[in-house]
CSV table of C-alpha atoms (C1' of nucleotides) in Angstrom, one decimal:
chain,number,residue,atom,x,y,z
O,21,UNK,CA,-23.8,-37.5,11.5
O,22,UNK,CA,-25.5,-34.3,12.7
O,23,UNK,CA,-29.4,-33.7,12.6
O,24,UNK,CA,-30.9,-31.2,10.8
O,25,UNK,CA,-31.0,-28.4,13.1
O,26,UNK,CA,-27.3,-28.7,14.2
O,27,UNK,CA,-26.7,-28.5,10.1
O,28,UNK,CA,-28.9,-25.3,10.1
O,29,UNK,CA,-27.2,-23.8,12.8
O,30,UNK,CA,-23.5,-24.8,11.6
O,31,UNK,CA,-24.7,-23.1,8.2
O,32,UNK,CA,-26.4,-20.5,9.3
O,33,UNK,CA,-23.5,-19.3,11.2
O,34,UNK,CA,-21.2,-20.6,8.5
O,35,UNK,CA,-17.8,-21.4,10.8
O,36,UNK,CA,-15.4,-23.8,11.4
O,37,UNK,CA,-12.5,-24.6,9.8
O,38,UNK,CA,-13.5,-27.1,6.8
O,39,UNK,CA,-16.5,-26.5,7.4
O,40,UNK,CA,-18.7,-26.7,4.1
O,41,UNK,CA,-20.7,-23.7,4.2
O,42,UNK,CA,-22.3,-22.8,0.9
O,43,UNK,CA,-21.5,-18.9,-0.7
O,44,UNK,CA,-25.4,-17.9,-1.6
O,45,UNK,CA,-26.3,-19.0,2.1
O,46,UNK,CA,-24.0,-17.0,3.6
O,47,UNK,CA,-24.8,-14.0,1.9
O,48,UNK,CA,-28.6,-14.6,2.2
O,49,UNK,CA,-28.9,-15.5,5.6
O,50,UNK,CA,-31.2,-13.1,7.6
O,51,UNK,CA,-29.3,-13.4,11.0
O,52,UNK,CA,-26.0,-11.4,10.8
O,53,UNK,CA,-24.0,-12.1,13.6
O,54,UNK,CA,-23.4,-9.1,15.6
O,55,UNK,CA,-20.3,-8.0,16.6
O,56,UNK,CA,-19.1,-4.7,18.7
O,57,UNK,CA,-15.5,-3.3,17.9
O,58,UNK,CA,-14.3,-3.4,21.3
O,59,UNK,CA,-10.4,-4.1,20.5
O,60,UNK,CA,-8.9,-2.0,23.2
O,61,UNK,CA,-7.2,-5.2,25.0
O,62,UNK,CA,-7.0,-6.7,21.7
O,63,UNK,CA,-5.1,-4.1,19.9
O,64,UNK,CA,-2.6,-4.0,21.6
O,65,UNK,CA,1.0,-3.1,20.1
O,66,UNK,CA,3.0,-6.6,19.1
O,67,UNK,CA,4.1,-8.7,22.1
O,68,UNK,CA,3.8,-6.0,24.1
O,69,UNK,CA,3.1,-7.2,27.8
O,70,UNK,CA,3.0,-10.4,26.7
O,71,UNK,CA,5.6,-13.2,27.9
O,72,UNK,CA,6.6,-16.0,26.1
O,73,UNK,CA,5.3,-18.6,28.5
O,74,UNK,CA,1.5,-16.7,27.3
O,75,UNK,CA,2.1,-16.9,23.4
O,76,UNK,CA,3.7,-20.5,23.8
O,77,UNK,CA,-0.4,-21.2,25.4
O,78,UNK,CA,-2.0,-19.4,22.7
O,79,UNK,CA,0.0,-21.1,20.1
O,80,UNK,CA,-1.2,-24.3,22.1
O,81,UNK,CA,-4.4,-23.2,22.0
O,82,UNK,CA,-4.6,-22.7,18.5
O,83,UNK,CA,-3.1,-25.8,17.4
O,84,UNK,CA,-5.5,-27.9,20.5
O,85,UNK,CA,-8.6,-25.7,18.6
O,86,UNK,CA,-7.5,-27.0,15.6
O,87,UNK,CA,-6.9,-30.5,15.6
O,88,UNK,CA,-8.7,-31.8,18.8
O,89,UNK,CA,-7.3,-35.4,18.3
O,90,UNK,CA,-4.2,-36.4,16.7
O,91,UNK,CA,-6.1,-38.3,14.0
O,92,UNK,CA,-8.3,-35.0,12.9
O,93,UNK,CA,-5.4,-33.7,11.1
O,94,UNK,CA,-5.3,-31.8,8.0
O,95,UNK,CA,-3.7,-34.4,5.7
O,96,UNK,CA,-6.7,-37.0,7.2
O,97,UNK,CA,-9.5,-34.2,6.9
O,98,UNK,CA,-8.2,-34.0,3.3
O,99,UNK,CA,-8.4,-37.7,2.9
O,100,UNK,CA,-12.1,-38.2,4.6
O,101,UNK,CA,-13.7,-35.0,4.0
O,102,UNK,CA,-11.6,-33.2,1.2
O,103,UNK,CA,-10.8,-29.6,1.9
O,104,UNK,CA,-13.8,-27.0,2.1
O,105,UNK,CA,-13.9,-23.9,1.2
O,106,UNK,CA,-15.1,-21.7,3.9
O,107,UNK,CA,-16.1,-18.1,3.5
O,108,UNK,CA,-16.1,-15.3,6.1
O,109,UNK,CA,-19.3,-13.5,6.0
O,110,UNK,CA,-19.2,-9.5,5.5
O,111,UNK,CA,-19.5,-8.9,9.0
O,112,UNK,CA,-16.4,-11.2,9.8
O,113,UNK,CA,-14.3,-9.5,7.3
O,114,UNK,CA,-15.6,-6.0,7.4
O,115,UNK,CA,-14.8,-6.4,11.4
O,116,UNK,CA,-11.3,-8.1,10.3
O,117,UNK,CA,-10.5,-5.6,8.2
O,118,UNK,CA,-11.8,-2.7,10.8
O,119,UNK,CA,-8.8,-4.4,12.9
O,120,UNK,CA,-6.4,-4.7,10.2
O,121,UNK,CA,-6.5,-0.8,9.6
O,122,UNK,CA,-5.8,-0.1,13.5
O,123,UNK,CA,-3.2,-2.7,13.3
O,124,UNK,CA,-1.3,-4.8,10.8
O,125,UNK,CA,0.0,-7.5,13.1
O,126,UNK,CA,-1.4,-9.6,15.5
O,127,UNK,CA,-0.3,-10.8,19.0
O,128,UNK,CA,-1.6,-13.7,20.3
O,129,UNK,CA,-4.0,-12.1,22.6
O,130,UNK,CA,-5.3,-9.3,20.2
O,131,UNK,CA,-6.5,-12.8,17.9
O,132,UNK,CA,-7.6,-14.4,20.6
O,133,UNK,CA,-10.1,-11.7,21.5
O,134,UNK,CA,-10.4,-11.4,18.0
O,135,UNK,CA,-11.7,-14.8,17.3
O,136,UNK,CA,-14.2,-14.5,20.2
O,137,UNK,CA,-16.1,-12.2,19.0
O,138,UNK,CA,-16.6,-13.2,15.4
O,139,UNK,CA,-16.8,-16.9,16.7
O,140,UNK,CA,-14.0,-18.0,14.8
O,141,UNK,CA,-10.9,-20.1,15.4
O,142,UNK,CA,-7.7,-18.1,15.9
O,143,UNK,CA,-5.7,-19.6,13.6
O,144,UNK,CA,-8.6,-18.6,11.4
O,145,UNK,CA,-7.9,-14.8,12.6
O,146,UNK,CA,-4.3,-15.7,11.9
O,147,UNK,CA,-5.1,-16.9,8.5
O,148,UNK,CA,-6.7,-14.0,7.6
O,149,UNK,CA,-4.1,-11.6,8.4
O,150,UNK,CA,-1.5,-13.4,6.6
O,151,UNK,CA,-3.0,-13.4,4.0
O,152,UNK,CA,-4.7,-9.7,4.0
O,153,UNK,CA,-0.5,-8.6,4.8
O,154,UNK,CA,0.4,-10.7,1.2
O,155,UNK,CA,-2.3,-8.8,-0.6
O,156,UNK,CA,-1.3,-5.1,0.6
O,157,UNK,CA,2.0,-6.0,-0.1
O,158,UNK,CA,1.2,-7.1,-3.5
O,159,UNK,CA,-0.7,-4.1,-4.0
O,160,UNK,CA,1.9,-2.1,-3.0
O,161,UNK,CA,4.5,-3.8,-5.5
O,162,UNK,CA,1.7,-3.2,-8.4
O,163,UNK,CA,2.0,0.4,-7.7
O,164,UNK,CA,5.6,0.4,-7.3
O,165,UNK,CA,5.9,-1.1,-10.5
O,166,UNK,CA,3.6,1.3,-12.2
O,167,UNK,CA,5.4,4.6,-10.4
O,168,UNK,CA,8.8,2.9,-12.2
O,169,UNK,CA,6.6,2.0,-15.5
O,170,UNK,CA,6.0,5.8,-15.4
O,171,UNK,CA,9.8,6.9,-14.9
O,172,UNK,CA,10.7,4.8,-17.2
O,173,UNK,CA,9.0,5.9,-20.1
O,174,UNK,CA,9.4,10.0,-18.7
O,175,UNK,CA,13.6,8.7,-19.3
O,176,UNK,CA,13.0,7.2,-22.4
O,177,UNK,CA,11.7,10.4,-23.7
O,178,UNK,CA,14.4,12.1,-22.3
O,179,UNK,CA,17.1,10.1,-23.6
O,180,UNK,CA,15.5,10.6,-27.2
O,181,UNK,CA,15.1,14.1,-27.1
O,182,UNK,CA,19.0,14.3,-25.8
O,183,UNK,CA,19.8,12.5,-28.4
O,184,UNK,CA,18.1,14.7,-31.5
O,185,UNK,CA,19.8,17.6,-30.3
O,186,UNK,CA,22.9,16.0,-30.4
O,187,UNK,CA,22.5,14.7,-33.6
O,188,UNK,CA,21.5,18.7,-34.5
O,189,UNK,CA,24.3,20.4,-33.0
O,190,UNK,CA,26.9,17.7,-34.7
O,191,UNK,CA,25.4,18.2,-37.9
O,192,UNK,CA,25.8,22.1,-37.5
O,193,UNK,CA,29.5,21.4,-36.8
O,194,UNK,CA,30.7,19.0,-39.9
O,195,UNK,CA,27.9,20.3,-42.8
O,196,UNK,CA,28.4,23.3,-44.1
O,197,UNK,CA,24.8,24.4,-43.7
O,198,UNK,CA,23.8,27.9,-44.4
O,199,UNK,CA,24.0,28.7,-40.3
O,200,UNK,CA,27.2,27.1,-39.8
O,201,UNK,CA,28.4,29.6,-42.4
O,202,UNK,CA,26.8,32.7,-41.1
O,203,UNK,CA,28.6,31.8,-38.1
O,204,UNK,CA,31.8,31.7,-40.2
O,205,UNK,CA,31.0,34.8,-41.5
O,206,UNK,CA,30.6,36.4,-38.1
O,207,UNK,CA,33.7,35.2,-36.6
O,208,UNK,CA,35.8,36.2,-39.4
O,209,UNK,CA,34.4,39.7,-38.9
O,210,UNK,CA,35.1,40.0,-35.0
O,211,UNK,CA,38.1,38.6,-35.2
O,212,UNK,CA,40.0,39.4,-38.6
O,213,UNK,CA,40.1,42.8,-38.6
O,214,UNK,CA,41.9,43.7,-35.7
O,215,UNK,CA,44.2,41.0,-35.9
O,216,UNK,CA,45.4,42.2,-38.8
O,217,UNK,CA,45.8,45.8,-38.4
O,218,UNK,CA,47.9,44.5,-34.9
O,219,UNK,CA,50.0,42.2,-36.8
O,220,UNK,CA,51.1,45.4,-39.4
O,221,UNK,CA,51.8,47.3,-37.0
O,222,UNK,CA,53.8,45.8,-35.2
O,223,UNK,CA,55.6,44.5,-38.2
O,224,UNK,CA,56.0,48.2,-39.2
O,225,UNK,CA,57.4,48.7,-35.6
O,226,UNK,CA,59.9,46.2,-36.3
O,227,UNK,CA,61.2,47.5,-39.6
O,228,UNK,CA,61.8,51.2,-38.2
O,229,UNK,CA,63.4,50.2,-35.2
O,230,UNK,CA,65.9,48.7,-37.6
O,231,UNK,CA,66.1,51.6,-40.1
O,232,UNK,CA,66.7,54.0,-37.1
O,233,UNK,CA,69.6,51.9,-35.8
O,234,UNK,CA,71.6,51.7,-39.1
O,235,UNK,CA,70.7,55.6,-39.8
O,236,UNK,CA,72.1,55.9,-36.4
O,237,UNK,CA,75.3,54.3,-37.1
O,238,UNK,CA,76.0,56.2,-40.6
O,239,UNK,CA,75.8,59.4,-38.7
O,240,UNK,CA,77.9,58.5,-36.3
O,241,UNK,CA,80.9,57.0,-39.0
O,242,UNK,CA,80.4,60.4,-41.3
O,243,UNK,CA,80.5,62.4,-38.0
O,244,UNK,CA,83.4,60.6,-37.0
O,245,UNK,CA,84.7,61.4,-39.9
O,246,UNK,CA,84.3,64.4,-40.5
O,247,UNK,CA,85.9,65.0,-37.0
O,248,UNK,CA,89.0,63.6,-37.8
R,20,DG,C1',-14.7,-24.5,-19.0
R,21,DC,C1',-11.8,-20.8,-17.7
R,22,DC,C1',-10.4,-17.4,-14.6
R,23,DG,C1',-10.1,-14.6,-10.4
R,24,DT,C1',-10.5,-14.6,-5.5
R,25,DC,C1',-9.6,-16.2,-1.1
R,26,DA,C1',-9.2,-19.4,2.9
R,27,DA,C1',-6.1,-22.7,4.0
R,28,DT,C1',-1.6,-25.5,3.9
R,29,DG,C1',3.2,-26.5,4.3
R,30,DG,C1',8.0,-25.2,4.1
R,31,DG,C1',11.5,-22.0,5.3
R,32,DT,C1',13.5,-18.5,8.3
R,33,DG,C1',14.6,-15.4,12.1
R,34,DC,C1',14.0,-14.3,16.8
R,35,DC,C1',13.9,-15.2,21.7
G,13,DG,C1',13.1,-25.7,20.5
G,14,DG,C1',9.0,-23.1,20.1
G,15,DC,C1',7.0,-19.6,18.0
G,16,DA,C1',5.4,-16.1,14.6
G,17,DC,C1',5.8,-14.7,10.2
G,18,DC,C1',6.5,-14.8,5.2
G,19,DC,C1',5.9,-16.9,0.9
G,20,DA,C1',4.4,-20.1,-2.7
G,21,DT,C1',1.0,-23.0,-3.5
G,22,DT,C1',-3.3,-25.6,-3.3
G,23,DG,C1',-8.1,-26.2,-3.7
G,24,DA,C1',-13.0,-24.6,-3.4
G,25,DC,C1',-16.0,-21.6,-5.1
G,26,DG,C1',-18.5,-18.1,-7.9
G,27,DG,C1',-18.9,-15.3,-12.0
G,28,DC,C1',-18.6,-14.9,-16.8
DNA sequence: GCCGTCAATGGGTGCC
DNA sequence: GGCACCCATTGACGGC
């Protein structure tokens, strides 16, 4: 059981994972906790410089942070306690998301630093990019799906459109409407006409070259003829 | 009372 | 095997 002032001061500075730490209070309290953006060490690209042997501690640390004794376990805290809801207060998650903008991901260090200077747990910091990750990339799919919502519909309109002017241009072909014969018309007149007058004369060709040779060979029998 | 938000949890997976 | 991360889900809370 805590005294009064320790209760104060837990709520005042609303932390601690399951801690109860009521919404209006947060947001009313007159001390903000200040915090400098100082996250040159903490920034740092992902694993870079950092060994295995250092995350392994941080991970240790996290998990020693978070359940001090074996029995203080979630599934226990659940059972004595029930799970809290916690809030971050709009320092914490302006300063959070200050970091999330620089970078996305976290190494071990960058959230230890982290959760120094906004006096929080870092699997607290951890949390809180996890989850900050899931809702940019659901943000992202939402406008994903509203970019293909958009082609979709610009394709639709498309297909319909194709589609009328195919249904125009087959009607032109099979009915005889009063274009399609106008087109008749005007293909009969560039083209008839001097198909014809080639196709007499070269009959007429024909029929003289024939005449000639059989005039040709009377001569020739009466000449012979005549000769003899 | 319902619904949306968000911190937190637990399981699964890939990497070293 | 340990770790970090992702993902689905849970549960507390506030707004309406």
């Amino acid at each position: 059981m805590e005294d009064d002032e320790a209760c104060n001061t837990r709520l005042r500075l609303g932390l601690g994972l399951g801690d109860y730490v009521p919404r209006r209070k947060e947001h009313d309290q007159k001390e903000k906790p200040v915090v400098c953006l100082d996250l040159t060490f903490a920034l740092r690209p992902k694993h870079e410089a950092i060994n295995k042997t250092e995350r392994s501690s941080f991970k240790k640390m996290d998990r020693d942070e978070e359940f001090p004794n074996k029995e203080n376990n979630s599934i226990n805290n659940k059972k004595e306690s029930g799970r809290k809801k916690l809030r971050l207060t709009k320092e914490q998650s302006s300063f959070l998301e200050d970091s999330f903008k620089l970078h996305s991901t976290l190494t071990p260090a960058q959230k230890q630093v982290l959760a120094e200077q906004l006096n929080l747990k870092p699997r607290q910091v951890e949390v809180w990019f996890q989850n900050r990750r899931a809702r940019t990339k659901l943000k992202q799919t939402e406008v994903d799906c509203e970019f293909l919502k958009k082609c979709c519909e610009s394709l639709s309109e498309e297909n319909r459109r194709l589609k009328k002017e195919l249904q125009e241009l087959r009607s032109l072909k099979v009915g005889p409407s009063p274009l399609y014969i106008q087109l008749q018309k005007a293909a009969t007149l560039t083209m008839c006409p001097s198909c014809e007058k080639n196709i007499k004369a070269n009959e007429g060709n024909g029929t003289e070259a024939v005449f000639d040779v059989v005039r040709k060979n009377n001569k020739l029998e009466s000449g012979f003829d005549g000769a003899n």
